[in-house]
mmCIF file of C-alpha atoms in Angstrom:
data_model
loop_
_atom_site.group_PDB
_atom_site.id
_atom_site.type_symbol
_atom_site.label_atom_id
_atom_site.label_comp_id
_atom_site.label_asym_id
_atom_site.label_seq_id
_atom_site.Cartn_x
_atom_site.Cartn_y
_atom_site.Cartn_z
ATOM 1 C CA UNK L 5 167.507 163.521 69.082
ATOM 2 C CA UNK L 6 164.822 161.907 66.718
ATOM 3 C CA UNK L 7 161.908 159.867 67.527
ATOM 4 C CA UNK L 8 159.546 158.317 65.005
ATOM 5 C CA UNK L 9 156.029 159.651 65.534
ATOM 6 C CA UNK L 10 153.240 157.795 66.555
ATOM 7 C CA UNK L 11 150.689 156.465 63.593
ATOM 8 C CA UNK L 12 147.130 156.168 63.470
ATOM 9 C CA UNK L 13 146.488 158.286 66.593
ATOM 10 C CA UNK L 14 143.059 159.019 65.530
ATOM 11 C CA UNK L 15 142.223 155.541 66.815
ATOM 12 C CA UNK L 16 144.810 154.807 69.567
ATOM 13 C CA UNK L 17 143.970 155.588 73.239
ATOM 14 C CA UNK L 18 145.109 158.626 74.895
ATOM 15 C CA UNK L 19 146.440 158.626 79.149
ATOM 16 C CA UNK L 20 146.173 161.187 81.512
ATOM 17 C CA UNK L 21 147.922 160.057 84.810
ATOM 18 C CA UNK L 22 145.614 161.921 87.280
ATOM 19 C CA UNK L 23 142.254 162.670 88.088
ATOM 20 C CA UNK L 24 142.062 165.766 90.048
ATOM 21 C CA UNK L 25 140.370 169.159 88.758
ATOM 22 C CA UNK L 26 143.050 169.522 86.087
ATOM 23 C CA UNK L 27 143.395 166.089 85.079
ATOM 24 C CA UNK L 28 139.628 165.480 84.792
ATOM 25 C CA UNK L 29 139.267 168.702 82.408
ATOM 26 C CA UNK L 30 142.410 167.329 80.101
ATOM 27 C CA UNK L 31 140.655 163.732 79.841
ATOM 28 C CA UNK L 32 137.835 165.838 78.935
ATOM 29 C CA UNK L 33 138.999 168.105 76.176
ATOM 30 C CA UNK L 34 140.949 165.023 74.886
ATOM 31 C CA UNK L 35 137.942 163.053 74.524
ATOM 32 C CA UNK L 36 136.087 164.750 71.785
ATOM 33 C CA UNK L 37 137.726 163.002 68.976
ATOM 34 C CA UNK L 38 136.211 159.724 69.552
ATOM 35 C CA UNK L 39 138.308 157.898 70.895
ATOM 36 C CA UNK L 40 139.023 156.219 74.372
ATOM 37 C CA UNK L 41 140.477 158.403 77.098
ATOM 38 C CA UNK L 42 142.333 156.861 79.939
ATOM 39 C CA UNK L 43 141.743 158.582 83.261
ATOM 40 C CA UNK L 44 144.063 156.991 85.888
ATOM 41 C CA UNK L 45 144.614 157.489 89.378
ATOM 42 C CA UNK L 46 145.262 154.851 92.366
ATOM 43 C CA UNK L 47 142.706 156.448 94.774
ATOM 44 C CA UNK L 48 138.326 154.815 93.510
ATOM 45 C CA UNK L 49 136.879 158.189 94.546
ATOM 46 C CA UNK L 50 138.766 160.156 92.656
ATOM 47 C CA UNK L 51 138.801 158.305 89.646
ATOM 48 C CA UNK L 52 135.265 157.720 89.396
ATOM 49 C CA UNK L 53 134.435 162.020 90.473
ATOM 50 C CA UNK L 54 137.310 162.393 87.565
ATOM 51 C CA UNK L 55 134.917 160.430 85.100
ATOM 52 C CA UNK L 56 131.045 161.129 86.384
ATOM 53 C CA UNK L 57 132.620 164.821 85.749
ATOM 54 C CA UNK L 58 134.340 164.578 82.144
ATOM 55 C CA UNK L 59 131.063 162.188 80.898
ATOM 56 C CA UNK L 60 128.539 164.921 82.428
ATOM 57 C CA UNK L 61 130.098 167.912 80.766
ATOM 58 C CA UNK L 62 131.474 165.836 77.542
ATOM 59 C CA UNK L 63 128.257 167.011 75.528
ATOM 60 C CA UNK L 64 128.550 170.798 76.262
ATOM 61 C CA UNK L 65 131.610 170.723 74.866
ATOM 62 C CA UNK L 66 130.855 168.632 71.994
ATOM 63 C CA UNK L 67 128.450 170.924 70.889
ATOM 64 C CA UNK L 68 130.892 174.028 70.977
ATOM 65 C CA UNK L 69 133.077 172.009 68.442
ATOM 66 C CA UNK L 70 131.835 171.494 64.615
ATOM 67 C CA UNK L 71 133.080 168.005 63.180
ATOM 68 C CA UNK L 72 133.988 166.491 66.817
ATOM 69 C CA UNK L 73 132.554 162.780 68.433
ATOM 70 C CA UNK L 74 132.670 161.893 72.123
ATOM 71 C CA UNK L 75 135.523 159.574 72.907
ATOM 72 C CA UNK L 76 134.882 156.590 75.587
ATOM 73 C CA UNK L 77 136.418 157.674 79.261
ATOM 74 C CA UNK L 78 137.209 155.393 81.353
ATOM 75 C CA UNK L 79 138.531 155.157 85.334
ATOM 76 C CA UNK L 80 142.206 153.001 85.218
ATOM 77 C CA UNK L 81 143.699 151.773 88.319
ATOM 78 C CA UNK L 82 146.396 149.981 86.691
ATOM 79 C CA UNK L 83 149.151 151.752 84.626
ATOM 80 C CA UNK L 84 150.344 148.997 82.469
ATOM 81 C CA UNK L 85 146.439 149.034 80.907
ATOM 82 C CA UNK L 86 146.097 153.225 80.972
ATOM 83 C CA UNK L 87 149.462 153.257 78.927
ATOM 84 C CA UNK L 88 148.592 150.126 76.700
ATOM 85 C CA UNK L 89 148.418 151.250 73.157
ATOM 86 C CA UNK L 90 148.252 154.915 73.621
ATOM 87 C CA UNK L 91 149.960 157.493 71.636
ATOM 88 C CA UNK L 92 149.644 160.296 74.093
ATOM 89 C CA UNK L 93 150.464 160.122 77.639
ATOM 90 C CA UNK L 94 149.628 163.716 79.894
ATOM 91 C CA UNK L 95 151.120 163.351 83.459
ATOM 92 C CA UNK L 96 148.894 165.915 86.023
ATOM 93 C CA UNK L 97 150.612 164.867 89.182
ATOM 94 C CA UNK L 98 151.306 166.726 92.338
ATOM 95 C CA UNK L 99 153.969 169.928 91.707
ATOM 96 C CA UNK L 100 156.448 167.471 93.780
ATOM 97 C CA UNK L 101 159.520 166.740 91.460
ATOM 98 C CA UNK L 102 160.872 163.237 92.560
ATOM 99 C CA UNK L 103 157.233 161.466 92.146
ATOM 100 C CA UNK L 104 157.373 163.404 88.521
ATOM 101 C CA UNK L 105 160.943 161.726 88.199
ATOM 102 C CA UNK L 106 159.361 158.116 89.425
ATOM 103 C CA UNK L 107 156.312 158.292 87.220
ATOM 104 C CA UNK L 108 158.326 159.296 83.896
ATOM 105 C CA UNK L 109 160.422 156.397 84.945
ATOM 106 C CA UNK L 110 157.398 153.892 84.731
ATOM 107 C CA UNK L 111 155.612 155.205 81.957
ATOM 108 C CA UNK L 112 159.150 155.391 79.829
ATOM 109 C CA UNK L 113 159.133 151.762 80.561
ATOM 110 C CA UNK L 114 155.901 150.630 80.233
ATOM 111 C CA UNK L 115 154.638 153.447 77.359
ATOM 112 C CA UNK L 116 154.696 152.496 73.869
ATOM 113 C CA UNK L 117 157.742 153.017 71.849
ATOM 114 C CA UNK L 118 156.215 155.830 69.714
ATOM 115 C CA UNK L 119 153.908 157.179 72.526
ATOM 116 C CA UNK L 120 154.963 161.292 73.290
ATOM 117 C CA UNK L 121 154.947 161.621 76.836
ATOM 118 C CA UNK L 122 154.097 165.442 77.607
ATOM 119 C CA UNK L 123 153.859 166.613 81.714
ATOM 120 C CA UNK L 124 150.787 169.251 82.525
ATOM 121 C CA UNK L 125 153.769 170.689 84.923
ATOM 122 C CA UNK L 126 153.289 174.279 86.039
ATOM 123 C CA UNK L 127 156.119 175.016 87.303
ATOM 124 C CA UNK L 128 159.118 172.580 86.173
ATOM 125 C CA UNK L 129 160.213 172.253 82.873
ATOM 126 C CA UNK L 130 160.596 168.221 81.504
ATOM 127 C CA UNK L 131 164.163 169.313 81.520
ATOM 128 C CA UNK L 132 164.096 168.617 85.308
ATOM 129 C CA UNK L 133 163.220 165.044 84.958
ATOM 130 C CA UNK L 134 164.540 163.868 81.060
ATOM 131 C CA UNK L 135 166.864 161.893 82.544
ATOM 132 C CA UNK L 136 164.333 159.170 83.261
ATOM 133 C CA UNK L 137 163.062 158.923 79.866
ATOM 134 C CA UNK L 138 165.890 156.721 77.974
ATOM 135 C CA UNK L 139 164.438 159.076 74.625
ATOM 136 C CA UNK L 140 163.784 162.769 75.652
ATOM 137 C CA UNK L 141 163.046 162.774 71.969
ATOM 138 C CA UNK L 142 159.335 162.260 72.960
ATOM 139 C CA UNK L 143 159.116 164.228 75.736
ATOM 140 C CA UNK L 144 157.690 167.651 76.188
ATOM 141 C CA UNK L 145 155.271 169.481 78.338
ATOM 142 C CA UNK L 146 151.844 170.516 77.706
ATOM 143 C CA UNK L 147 150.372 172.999 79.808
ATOM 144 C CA UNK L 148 146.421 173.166 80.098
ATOM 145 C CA UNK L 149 145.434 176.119 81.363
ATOM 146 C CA UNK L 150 141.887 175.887 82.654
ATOM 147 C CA UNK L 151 139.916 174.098 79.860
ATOM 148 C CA UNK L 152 137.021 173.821 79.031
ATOM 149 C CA UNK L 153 136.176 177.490 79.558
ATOM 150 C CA UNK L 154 140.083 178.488 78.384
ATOM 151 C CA UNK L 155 141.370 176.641 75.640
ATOM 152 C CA UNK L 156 144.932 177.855 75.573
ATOM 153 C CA UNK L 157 147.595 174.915 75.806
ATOM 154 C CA UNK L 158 151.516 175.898 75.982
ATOM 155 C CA UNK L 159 153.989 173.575 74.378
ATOM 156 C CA UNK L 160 157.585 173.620 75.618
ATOM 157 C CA UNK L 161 160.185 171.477 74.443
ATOM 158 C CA UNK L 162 162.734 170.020 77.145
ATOM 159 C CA UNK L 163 165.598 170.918 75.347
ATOM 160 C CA UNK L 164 165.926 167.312 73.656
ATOM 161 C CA UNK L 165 162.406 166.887 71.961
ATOM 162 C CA UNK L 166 162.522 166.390 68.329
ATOM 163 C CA UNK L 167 160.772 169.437 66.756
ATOM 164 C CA UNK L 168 158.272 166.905 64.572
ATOM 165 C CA UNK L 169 156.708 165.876 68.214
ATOM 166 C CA UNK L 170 155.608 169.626 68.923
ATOM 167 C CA UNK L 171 154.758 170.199 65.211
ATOM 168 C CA UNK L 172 152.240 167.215 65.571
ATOM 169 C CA UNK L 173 150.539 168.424 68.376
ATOM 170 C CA UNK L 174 150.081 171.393 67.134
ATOM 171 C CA UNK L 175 148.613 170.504 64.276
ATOM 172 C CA UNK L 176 146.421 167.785 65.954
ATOM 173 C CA UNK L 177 145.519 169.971 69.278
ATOM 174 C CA UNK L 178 143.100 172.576 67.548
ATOM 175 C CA UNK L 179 140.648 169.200 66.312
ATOM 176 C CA UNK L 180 140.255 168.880 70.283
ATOM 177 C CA UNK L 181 139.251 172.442 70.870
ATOM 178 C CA UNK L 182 142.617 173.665 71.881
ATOM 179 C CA UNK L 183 144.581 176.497 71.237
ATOM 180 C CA UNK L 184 148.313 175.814 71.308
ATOM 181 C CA UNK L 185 151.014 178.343 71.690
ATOM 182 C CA UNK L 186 154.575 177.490 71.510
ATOM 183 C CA UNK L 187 157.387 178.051 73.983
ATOM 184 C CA UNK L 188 160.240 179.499 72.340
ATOM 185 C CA UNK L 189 162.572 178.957 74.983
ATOM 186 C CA UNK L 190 163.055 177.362 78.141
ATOM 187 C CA UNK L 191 161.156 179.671 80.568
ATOM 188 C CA UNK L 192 159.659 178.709 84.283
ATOM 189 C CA UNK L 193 156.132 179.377 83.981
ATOM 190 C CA UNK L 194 156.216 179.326 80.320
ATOM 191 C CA UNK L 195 154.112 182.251 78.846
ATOM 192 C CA UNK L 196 150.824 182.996 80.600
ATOM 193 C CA UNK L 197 151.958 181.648 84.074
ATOM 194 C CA UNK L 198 154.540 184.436 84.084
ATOM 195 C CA UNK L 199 152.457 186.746 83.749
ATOM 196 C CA UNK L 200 149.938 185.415 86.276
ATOM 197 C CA UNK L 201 152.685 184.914 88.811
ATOM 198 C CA UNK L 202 153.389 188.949 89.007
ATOM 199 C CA UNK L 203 149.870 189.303 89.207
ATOM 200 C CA UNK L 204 148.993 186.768 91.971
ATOM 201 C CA UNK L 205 151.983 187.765 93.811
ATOM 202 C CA UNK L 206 151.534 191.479 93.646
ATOM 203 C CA UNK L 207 147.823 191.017 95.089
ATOM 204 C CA UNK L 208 149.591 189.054 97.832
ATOM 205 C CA UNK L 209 152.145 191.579 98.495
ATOM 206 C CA UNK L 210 149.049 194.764 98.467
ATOM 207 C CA UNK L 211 147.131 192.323 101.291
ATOM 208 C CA UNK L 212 150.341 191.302 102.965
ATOM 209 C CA UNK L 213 151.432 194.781 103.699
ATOM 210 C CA UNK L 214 147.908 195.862 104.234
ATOM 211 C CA UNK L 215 147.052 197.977 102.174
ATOM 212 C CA UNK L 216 143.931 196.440 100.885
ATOM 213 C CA UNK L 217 141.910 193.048 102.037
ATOM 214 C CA UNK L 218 141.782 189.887 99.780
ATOM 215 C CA UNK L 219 137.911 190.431 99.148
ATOM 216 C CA UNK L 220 138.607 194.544 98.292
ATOM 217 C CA UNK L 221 141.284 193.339 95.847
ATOM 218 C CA UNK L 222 138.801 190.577 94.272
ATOM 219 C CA UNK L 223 136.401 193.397 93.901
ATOM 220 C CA UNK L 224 138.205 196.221 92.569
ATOM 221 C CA UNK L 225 139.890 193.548 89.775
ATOM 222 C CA UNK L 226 137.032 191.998 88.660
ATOM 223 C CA UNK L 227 135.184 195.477 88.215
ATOM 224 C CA UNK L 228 138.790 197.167 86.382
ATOM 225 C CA UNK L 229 139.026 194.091 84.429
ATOM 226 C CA UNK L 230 135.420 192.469 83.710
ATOM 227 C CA UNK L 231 137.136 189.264 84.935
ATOM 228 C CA UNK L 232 134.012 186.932 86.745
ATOM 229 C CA UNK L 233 136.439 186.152 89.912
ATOM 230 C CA UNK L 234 139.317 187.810 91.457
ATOM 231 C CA UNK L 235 143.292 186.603 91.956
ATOM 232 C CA UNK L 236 142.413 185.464 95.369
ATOM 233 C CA UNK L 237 139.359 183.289 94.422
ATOM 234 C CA UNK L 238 141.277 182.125 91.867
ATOM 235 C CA UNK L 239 143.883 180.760 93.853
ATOM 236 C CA UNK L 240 141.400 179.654 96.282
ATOM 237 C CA UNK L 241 139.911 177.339 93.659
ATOM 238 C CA UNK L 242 143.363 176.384 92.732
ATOM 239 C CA UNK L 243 144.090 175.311 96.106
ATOM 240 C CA UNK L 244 146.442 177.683 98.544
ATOM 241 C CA UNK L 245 149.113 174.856 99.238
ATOM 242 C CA UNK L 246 149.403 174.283 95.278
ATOM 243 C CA UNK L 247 150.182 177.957 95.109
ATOM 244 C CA UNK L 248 152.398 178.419 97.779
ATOM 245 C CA UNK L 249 154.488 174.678 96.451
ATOM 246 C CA UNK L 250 154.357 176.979 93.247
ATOM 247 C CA UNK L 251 155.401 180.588 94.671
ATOM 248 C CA UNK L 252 158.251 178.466 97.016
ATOM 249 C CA UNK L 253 159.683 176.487 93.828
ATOM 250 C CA UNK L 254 159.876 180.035 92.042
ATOM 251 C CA UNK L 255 161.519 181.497 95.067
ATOM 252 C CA UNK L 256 164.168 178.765 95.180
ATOM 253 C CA UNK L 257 164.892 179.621 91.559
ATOM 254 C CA UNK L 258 164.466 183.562 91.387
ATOM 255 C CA UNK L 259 166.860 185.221 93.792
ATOM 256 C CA UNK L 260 165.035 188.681 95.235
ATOM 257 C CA UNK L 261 161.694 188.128 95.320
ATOM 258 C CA UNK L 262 159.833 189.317 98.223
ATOM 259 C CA UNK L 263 158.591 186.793 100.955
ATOM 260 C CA UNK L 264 155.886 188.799 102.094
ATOM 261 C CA UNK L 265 153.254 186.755 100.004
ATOM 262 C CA UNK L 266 154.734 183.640 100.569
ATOM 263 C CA UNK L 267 154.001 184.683 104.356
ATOM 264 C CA UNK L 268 150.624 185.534 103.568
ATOM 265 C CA UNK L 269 149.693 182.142 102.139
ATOM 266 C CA UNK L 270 150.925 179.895 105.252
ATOM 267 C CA UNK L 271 149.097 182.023 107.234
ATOM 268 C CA UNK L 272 146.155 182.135 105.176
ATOM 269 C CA UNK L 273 146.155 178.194 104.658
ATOM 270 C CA UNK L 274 146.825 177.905 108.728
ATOM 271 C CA UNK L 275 143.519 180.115 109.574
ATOM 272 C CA UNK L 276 141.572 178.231 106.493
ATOM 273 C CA UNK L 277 141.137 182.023 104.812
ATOM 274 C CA UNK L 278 138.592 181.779 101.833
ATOM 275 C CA UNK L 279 137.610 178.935 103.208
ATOM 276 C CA UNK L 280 140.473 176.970 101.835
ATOM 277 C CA UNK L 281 141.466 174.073 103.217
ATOM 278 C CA UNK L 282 145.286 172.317 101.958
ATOM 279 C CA UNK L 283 144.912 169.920 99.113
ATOM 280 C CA UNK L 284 141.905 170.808 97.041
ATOM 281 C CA UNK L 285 142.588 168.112 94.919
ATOM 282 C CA UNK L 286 143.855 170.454 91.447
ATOM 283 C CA UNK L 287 146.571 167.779 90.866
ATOM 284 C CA UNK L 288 144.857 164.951 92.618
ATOM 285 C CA UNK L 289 146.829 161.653 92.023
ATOM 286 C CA UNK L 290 145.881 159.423 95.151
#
């Protein structure tokens, strides 16, 4: 299918529907172009620690990237003003599929005609939910990573998007400090993710059968690798429930793989291990 791209988006608002850890850092790395970035979320607390956050760390980043102007964030409660006039829209909702299916179905509706409507998804593809968008033509997803520290974004078409939408953004993403890296095909987890996944879960499986503790495999990674945290501090920052919704949705999808670490995780999140407590907030939409 075509779609006609969107024009002057060096002035037009961009939306990120979602205010949690992720969603924050996306409103922030999109708001170094100067101009305004929509942060919406129903829930006042989170929309205002989604904004105090992107504002404080705005001029950091700034100054890490030559040519670029701080943008105007804003908190939106309302999703007929977040989408007004914007030529980007980046959903960072909860890994739940129907609420991705109900919001794509209100932003198709209320969006602008020529606004691209990409999903931060981690683990579905926008295949799973195109049929709510009357023009998959615009739709895509765009997975962050962790910015602003890692810059990489992932671009994945949903088997429908017209190849100018993904050639625009990656022509466009680099002026925000972004790295983009295209999909080739359809893959669950896209590029990095998969790799991450046998990583995570393999550090799962070596506690699970105990072999090793979480903190001994934090330790002896970080020191073999000269990464600054671990797979299990990782995930504990990421939130254990968003991993195990993650590690059950590949499950469901990936016949064979072991249950062990899937174990592990309710167990961990039941005894609070690492201190973790169920829905840090990563994806943070209330």
């Amino acid at each position: 299918m075509t779609f006609k791209l969107p024009h002057n988006i060096a002035t037009r608002a961009i939306a990120v529907l979602g205010a949690g850890t992720l969603g924050r850092r996306i409103a922030l790395m999109l708001a170094t172009r100067g101009a305004e970035v929509r942060l919406y979320a129903r829930s006042a607390a989170t929309r205002d620690a989604g904004v105090a956050f992107a504002k404080e760390q705005l001029p950091a980043v700034l100054a890490t990237l030559p040519g670029s102007k701080a943008g105007t964030i804003v908190g939106v409660d309302d999703m007929t003003v977040a989408l007004k006039n914007a030529w980007l829209v980046v959903e960072s909702v909860p890994e739940d599929l129907e609420l991705k299916k109900n919001i794509f179905k209100q932003v198709d509706a209320l969006a602008e005609p020529d606004a691209i409507l990409a999903s931060n998804s981690s683990s579905y593809s926008s295949s799973a939910f195109a049929d709510s968008v009357k023009n998959p033509a615009r739709l895509l997803n765009t997975h962050f990573l962790m910015p602003p520290g890692i810059t990489p974004i992932e671009l994945m078409s949903c088997g429908q998007t017209d190849p100018a939408v993904i050639q625009l953004l990656v022509d466009v993403l680099p002026g925000y400090g972004l790295t983009p890296y295209v999909v080739q095909r359809e893959s669950m987890g896209f590029i990095f993710n998969r790799v991450w996944a046998a990583i995570k879960r393999e550090t799962l499986a070596v506690v699970a059968e105990g072999v090793a503790s979480a903190e001994v495999v934090d330790a002896i990674y970080s020191q073999a690798t000269g990464s600054r945290h671990g797979p299990f501090r990782l995930m504990d920052a990421v939130g254990l429930d968003v991993v195990l919704s993650i590690e059950e949705n590949y499950a469901q999808h990936r016949i064979g793989l072991p249950e062990g670490p899937r174990i592990l995780l309710k167990k961990m999140i039941a005894e609070g291990s690492l201190g973790v407590k169920s829905g840090q907030g990563f994806y943070d939409y209330q």
